Amino acid sequence: MQNDTNSVLTVEQQKKISLTGVESVDAFSDTEVRLTVAGKKMRITGSGLKVQAFSKGSGAFSAIGEVSVIRYGGAKGKFFQRLFR
């Protein structure tokens, strides 16, 4: 499903993530969260990750923990990883 709405990603001090436009939470553990956002895959990796909330109706998602890497759309580059260094 292709979502035409915008997504907004907010990362606060590498400890809290808020994201809009999330279609599904595909998998999660304390080291990785896999999401589908606007028809593309997103992977968040780190440690102590905990999903705080997800609303399929509104697409709102939030999680806490130590965020190390965010990969979006299967891109080969590591833009977000470089952002956190």
mmCIF file of N, CA and C in Angstrom:
data_model
loop_
_atom_site.group_PDB
_atom_site.id
_atom_site.type_symbol
_atom_site.label_atom_id
_atom_site.label_comp_id
_atom_site.label_asym_id
_atom_site.label_seq_id
_atom_site.Cartn_x
_atom_site.Cartn_y
_atom_site.Cartn_z
ATOM 1 N N MET A 1 0.827 -1.174 0.000
ATOM 2 C CA MET A 1 0.000 0.000 0.000
ATOM 3 C C MET A 1 0.872 1.237 0.000
ATOM 4 N N GLN A 2 0.656 2.129 -0.933
ATOM 5 C CA GLN A 2 1.414 3.366 -1.027
ATOM 6 C C GLN A 2 0.665 4.472 -0.301
ATOM 7 N N ASN A 3 1.308 5.088 0.664
ATOM 8 C CA ASN A 3 0.698 6.127 1.463
ATOM 9 C C ASN A 3 1.144 7.480 0.929
ATOM 10 N N ASP A 4 0.184 8.373 0.623
ATOM 11 C CA ASP A 4 0.503 9.680 0.067
ATOM 12 C C ASP A 4 0.728 10.748 1.127
ATOM 13 N N THR A 5 0.580 10.421 2.391
ATOM 14 C CA THR A 5 0.779 11.404 3.447
ATOM 15 C C THR A 5 2.255 11.525 3.779
ATOM 16 N N ASN A 6 2.611 12.657 4.347
ATOM 17 C CA ASN A 6 3.989 12.885 4.759
ATOM 18 C C ASN A 6 4.288 12.155 6.055
ATOM 19 N N SER A 7 5.535 11.806 6.239
ATOM 20 C CA SER A 7 5.999 11.194 7.479
ATOM 21 C C SER A 7 6.953 12.165 8.145
ATOM 22 N N VAL A 8 6.884 12.210 9.472
ATOM 23 C CA VAL A 8 7.793 13.064 10.232
ATOM 24 C C VAL A 8 8.506 12.193 11.256
ATOM 25 N N LEU A 9 9.837 12.242 11.241
ATOM 26 C CA LEU A 9 10.668 11.481 12.168
ATOM 27 C C LEU A 9 11.337 12.462 13.115
ATOM 28 N N THR A 10 11.190 12.205 14.415
ATOM 29 C CA THR A 10 11.838 13.020 15.437
ATOM 30 C C THR A 10 12.643 12.100 16.338
ATOM 31 N N VAL A 11 13.924 12.428 16.516
ATOM 32 C CA VAL A 11 14.786 11.675 17.416
ATOM 33 C C VAL A 11 15.286 12.659 18.464
ATOM 34 N N GLU A 12 14.981 12.380 19.723
ATOM 35 C CA GLU A 12 15.375 13.255 20.815
ATOM 36 C C GLU A 12 16.547 12.653 21.577
ATOM 37 N N GLN A 13 17.699 13.302 21.486
ATOM 38 C CA GLN A 13 18.916 12.919 22.197
ATOM 39 C C GLN A 13 19.257 11.435 22.053
ATOM 40 N N GLN A 14 18.974 10.873 20.899
ATOM 41 C CA GLN A 14 19.221 9.456 20.603
ATOM 42 C C GLN A 14 18.555 8.521 21.604
ATOM 43 N N LYS A 15 17.518 8.994 22.304
ATOM 44 C CA LYS A 15 16.857 8.194 23.331
ATOM 45 C C LYS A 15 15.368 8.005 23.082
ATOM 46 N N LYS A 16 14.743 8.849 22.282
ATOM 47 C CA LYS A 16 13.311 8.740 22.034
ATOM 48 C C LYS A 16 13.031 9.015 20.561
ATOM 49 N N ILE A 17 12.187 8.160 19.964
ATOM 50 C CA ILE A 17 11.813 8.293 18.559
ATOM 51 C C ILE A 17 10.310 8.486 18.466
ATOM 52 N N SER A 18 9.907 9.463 17.668
ATOM 53 C CA SER A 18 8.502 9.650 17.325
ATOM 54 C C SER A 18 8.430 9.670 15.804
ATOM 55 N N LEU A 19 7.430 9.005 15.249
ATOM 56 C CA LEU A 19 7.321 8.877 13.805
ATOM 57 C C LEU A 19 5.860 8.863 13.410
ATOM 58 N N THR A 20 5.516 9.590 12.354
ATOM 59 C CA THR A 20 4.154 9.565 11.825
ATOM 60 C C THR A 20 4.169 8.894 10.463
ATOM 61 N N GLY A 21 3.011 8.461 10.015
ATOM 62 C CA GLY A 21 2.894 7.817 8.707
ATOM 63 C C GLY A 21 3.267 6.347 8.709
ATOM 64 N N VAL A 22 3.306 5.721 9.883
ATOM 65 C CA VAL A 22 3.684 4.310 9.996
ATOM 66 C C VAL A 22 2.489 3.432 9.632
ATOM 67 N N GLU A 23 2.692 2.532 8.694
ATOM 68 C CA GLU A 23 1.632 1.610 8.275
ATOM 69 C C GLU A 23 1.596 0.364 9.147
ATOM 70 N N SER A 24 2.783 -0.146 9.525
ATOM 71 C CA SER A 24 2.818 -1.348 10.355
ATOM 72 C C SER A 24 4.143 -1.452 11.092
ATOM 73 N N VAL A 25 4.091 -2.125 12.240
ATOM 74 C CA VAL A 25 5.294 -2.524 12.978
ATOM 75 C C VAL A 25 5.492 -3.987 12.615
ATOM 76 N N ASP A 26 6.523 -4.272 11.833
ATOM 77 C CA ASP A 26 6.730 -5.607 11.283
ATOM 78 C C ASP A 26 7.426 -6.554 12.256
ATOM 79 N N ALA A 27 8.327 -6.036 13.077
ATOM 80 C CA ALA A 27 9.032 -6.852 14.072
ATOM 81 C C ALA A 27 9.696 -5.914 15.060
ATOM 82 N N PHE A 28 9.897 -6.408 16.288
ATOM 83 C CA PHE A 28 10.617 -5.604 17.256
ATOM 84 C C PHE A 28 11.270 -6.487 18.313
ATOM 85 N N SER A 29 12.393 -6.009 18.804
ATOM 86 C CA SER A 29 13.104 -6.628 19.918
ATOM 87 C C SER A 29 13.795 -5.498 20.664
ATOM 88 N N ASP A 30 14.600 -5.826 21.661
ATOM 89 C CA ASP A 30 15.287 -4.764 22.394
ATOM 90 C C ASP A 30 16.473 -4.182 21.625
ATOM 91 N N THR A 31 16.818 -4.782 20.464
ATOM 92 C CA THR A 31 17.920 -4.265 19.657
ATOM 93 C C THR A 31 17.502 -3.780 18.267
ATOM 94 N N GLU A 32 16.255 -4.047 17.847
ATOM 95 C CA GLU A 32 15.842 -3.675 16.498
ATOM 96 C C GLU A 32 14.324 -3.527 16.401
ATOM 97 N N VAL A 33 13.890 -2.503 15.656
ATOM 98 C CA VAL A 33 12.481 -2.315 15.344
ATOM 99 C C VAL A 33 12.379 -2.182 13.824
ATOM 100 N N ARG A 34 11.488 -2.970 13.204
ATOM 101 C CA ARG A 34 11.266 -2.905 11.758
ATOM 102 C C ARG A 34 9.861 -2.389 11.503
ATOM 103 N N LEU A 35 9.779 -1.365 10.649
ATOM 104 C CA LEU A 35 8.516 -0.698 10.360
ATOM 105 C C LEU A 35 8.292 -0.606 8.856
ATOM 106 N N THR A 36 7.046 -0.394 8.464
ATOM 107 C CA THR A 36 6.717 -0.014 7.095
ATOM 108 C C THR A 36 6.155 1.402 7.163
ATOM 109 N N VAL A 37 6.796 2.307 6.413
ATOM 110 C CA VAL A 37 6.418 3.719 6.410
ATOM 111 C C VAL A 37 6.221 4.144 4.962
ATOM 112 N N ALA A 38 5.004 4.546 4.618
ATOM 113 C CA ALA A 38 4.688 4.996 3.257
ATOM 114 C C ALA A 38 5.137 3.975 2.210
ATOM 115 N N GLY A 39 4.932 2.697 2.497
ATOM 116 C CA GLY A 39 5.252 1.637 1.551
ATOM 117 C C GLY A 39 6.709 1.227 1.521
ATOM 118 N N LYS A 40 7.562 1.870 2.324
ATOM 119 C CA LYS A 40 8.984 1.535 2.368
ATOM 120 C C LYS A 40 9.342 0.993 3.740
ATOM 121 N N LYS A 41 10.386 0.197 3.793
ATOM 122 C CA LYS A 41 10.836 -0.410 5.036
ATOM 123 C C LYS A 41 11.776 0.534 5.786
ATOM 124 N N MET A 42 11.646 0.528 7.102
ATOM 125 C CA MET A 42 12.539 1.287 7.969
ATOM 126 C C MET A 42 13.023 0.353 9.073
ATOM 127 N N ARG A 43 14.308 0.462 9.393
ATOM 128 C CA ARG A 43 14.872 -0.356 10.470
ATOM 129 C C ARG A 43 15.602 0.557 11.441
ATOM 130 N N ILE A 44 15.247 0.436 12.708
ATOM 131 C CA ILE A 44 15.880 1.197 13.777
ATOM 132 C C ILE A 44 16.645 0.192 14.630
ATOM 133 N N THR A 45 17.948 0.417 14.826
ATOM 134 C CA THR A 45 18.731 -0.481 15.656
ATOM 135 C C THR A 45 19.364 0.292 16.804
ATOM 136 N N GLY A 46 19.610 -0.420 17.889
ATOM 137 C CA GLY A 46 20.201 0.189 19.068
ATOM 138 C C GLY A 46 20.184 -0.806 20.210
ATOM 139 N N SER A 47 19.989 -0.302 21.430
ATOM 140 C CA SER A 47 19.919 -1.185 22.594
ATOM 141 C C SER A 47 18.839 -0.680 23.541
ATOM 142 N N GLY A 48 18.224 -1.613 24.250
ATOM 143 C CA GLY A 48 17.171 -1.268 25.193
ATOM 144 C C GLY A 48 15.955 -0.646 24.539
ATOM 145 N N LEU A 49 15.694 -0.974 23.273
ATOM 146 C CA LEU A 49 14.563 -0.382 22.557
ATOM 147 C C LEU A 49 13.244 -0.950 23.067
ATOM 148 N N LYS A 50 12.282 -0.055 23.289
ATOM 149 C CA LYS A 50 10.945 -0.454 23.728
ATOM 150 C C LYS A 50 9.921 0.369 22.960
ATOM 151 N N VAL A 51 8.963 -0.305 22.345
ATOM 152 C CA VAL A 51 7.880 0.384 21.655
ATOM 153 C C VAL A 51 6.943 0.928 22.722
ATOM 154 N N GLN A 52 6.744 2.237 22.726
ATOM 155 C CA GLN A 52 5.844 2.859 23.688
ATOM 156 C C GLN A 52 4.414 2.881 23.176
ATOM 157 N N ALA A 53 4.248 3.212 21.896
ATOM 158 C CA ALA A 53 2.890 3.325 21.353
ATOM 159 C C ALA A 53 2.917 3.154 19.836
ATOM 160 N N PHE A 54 1.824 2.598 19.316
ATOM 161 C CA PHE A 54 1.602 2.525 17.871
ATOM 162 C C PHE A 54 0.105 2.522 17.624
ATOM 163 N N SER A 55 -0.337 3.431 16.768
ATOM 164 C CA SER A 55 -1.736 3.500 16.386
ATOM 165 C C SER A 55 -1.832 3.280 14.881
ATOM 166 N N LYS A 56 -2.369 2.149 14.491
ATOM 167 C CA LYS A 56 -2.507 1.854 13.065
ATOM 168 C C LYS A 56 -3.431 2.867 12.396
ATOM 169 N N GLY A 57 -4.449 3.313 13.124
ATOM 170 C CA GLY A 57 -5.402 4.279 12.573
ATOM 171 C C GLY A 57 -4.776 5.613 12.211
ATOM 172 N N SER A 58 -3.954 6.158 13.106
ATOM 173 C CA SER A 58 -3.342 7.466 12.860
ATOM 174 C C SER A 58 -1.929 7.358 12.287
ATOM 175 N N GLY A 59 -1.299 6.192 12.433
ATOM 176 C CA GLY A 59 0.073 6.003 11.953
ATOM 177 C C GLY A 59 1.124 6.545 12.894
ATOM 178 N N ALA A 60 0.718 6.909 14.120
ATOM 179 C CA ALA A 60 1.666 7.451 15.094
ATOM 180 C C ALA A 60 2.417 6.307 15.785
ATOM 181 N N PHE A 61 3.727 6.474 15.924
ATOM 182 C CA PHE A 61 4.593 5.470 16.535
ATOM 183 C C PHE A 61 5.573 6.173 17.452
ATOM 184 N N SER A 62 5.893 5.563 18.588
ATOM 185 C CA SER A 62 6.957 6.089 19.442
ATOM 186 C C SER A 62 7.678 4.934 20.130
ATOM 187 N N ALA A 63 8.960 5.154 20.390
ATOM 188 C CA ALA A 63 9.793 4.152 21.062
ATOM 189 C C ALA A 63 10.864 4.880 21.864
ATOM 190 N N ILE A 64 11.393 4.186 22.876
ATOM 191 C CA ILE A 64 12.494 4.714 23.672
ATOM 192 C C ILE A 64 13.632 3.702 23.667
ATOM 193 N N GLY A 65 14.820 4.162 24.017
ATOM 194 C CA GLY A 65 16.001 3.318 24.068
ATOM 195 C C GLY A 65 17.176 4.045 23.450
ATOM 196 N N GLU A 66 18.304 3.395 23.392
ATOM 197 C CA GLU A 66 19.516 3.968 22.800
ATOM 198 C C GLU A 66 19.516 3.693 21.298
ATOM 199 N N VAL A 67 19.328 4.743 20.491
ATOM 200 C CA VAL A 67 19.242 4.618 19.036
ATOM 201 C C VAL A 67 20.635 4.746 18.428
ATOM 202 N N SER A 68 21.032 3.747 17.622
ATOM 203 C CA SER A 68 22.345 3.766 16.972
ATOM 204 C C SER A 68 22.244 4.079 15.484
ATOM 205 N N VAL A 69 21.329 3.372 14.793
ATOM 206 C CA VAL A 69 21.228 3.483 13.336
ATOM 207 C C VAL A 69 19.764 3.482 12.934
ATOM 208 N N ILE A 70 19.441 4.316 11.931
ATOM 209 C CA ILE A 70 18.119 4.294 11.304
ATOM 210 C C ILE A 70 18.347 4.129 9.810
ATOM 211 N N ARG A 71 17.743 3.095 9.240
ATOM 212 C CA ARG A 71 17.844 2.851 7.796
ATOM 213 C C ARG A 71 16.445 2.911 7.208
ATOM 214 N N TYR A 72 16.330 3.594 6.087
ATOM 215 C CA TYR A 72 15.021 3.804 5.477
ATOM 216 C C TYR A 72 15.052 3.428 4.009
ATOM 217 N N GLY A 73 14.061 2.675 3.573
ATOM 218 C CA GLY A 73 13.887 2.382 2.159
ATOM 219 C C GLY A 73 14.918 1.460 1.552
ATOM 220 N N GLY A 74 15.691 0.760 2.384
ATOM 221 C CA GLY A 74 16.680 -0.178 1.852
ATOM 222 C C GLY A 74 17.837 0.514 1.157
ATOM 223 N N ALA A 75 18.028 1.804 1.435
ATOM 224 C CA ALA A 75 19.107 2.555 0.795
ATOM 225 C C ALA A 75 20.458 1.994 1.207
ATOM 226 N N LYS A 76 21.395 1.988 0.273
ATOM 227 C CA LYS A 76 22.733 1.464 0.543
ATOM 228 C C LYS A 76 23.521 2.408 1.439
ATOM 229 N N GLY A 77 23.266 3.714 1.319
ATOM 230 C CA GLY A 77 23.980 4.694 2.127
ATOM 231 C C GLY A 77 23.551 4.639 3.582
ATOM 232 N N LYS A 78 24.373 5.216 4.436
ATOM 233 C CA LYS A 78 24.087 5.208 5.863
ATOM 234 C C LYS A 78 23.945 6.648 6.346
ATOM 235 N N PHE A 79 23.032 7.403 5.720
ATOM 236 C CA PHE A 79 22.855 8.805 6.040
ATOM 237 C C PHE A 79 22.588 9.020 7.524
ATOM 238 N N PHE A 80 21.610 8.304 8.092
ATOM 239 C CA PHE A 80 21.263 8.521 9.491
ATOM 240 C C PHE A 80 22.354 8.046 10.432
ATOM 241 N N GLN A 81 23.089 7.018 10.047
ATOM 242 C CA GLN A 81 24.192 6.560 10.885
ATOM 243 C C GLN A 81 25.255 7.645 10.979
ATOM 244 N N ARG A 82 25.569 8.288 9.864
ATOM 245 C CA ARG A 82 26.544 9.373 9.873
ATOM 246 C C ARG A 82 26.019 10.554 10.687
ATOM 247 N N LEU A 83 24.734 10.775 10.652
ATOM 248 C CA LEU A 83 24.118 11.873 11.378
ATOM 249 C C LEU A 83 24.342 11.750 12.881
ATOM 250 N N PHE A 84 24.376 10.532 13.402
ATOM 251 C CA PHE A 84 24.512 10.301 14.830
ATOM 252 C C PHE A 84 25.958 10.287 15.320
ATOM 253 N N ARG A 85 26.915 10.377 14.463
ATOM 254 C CA ARG A 85 28.318 10.323 14.899
ATOM 255 C C ARG A 85 28.826 11.681 15.246
#
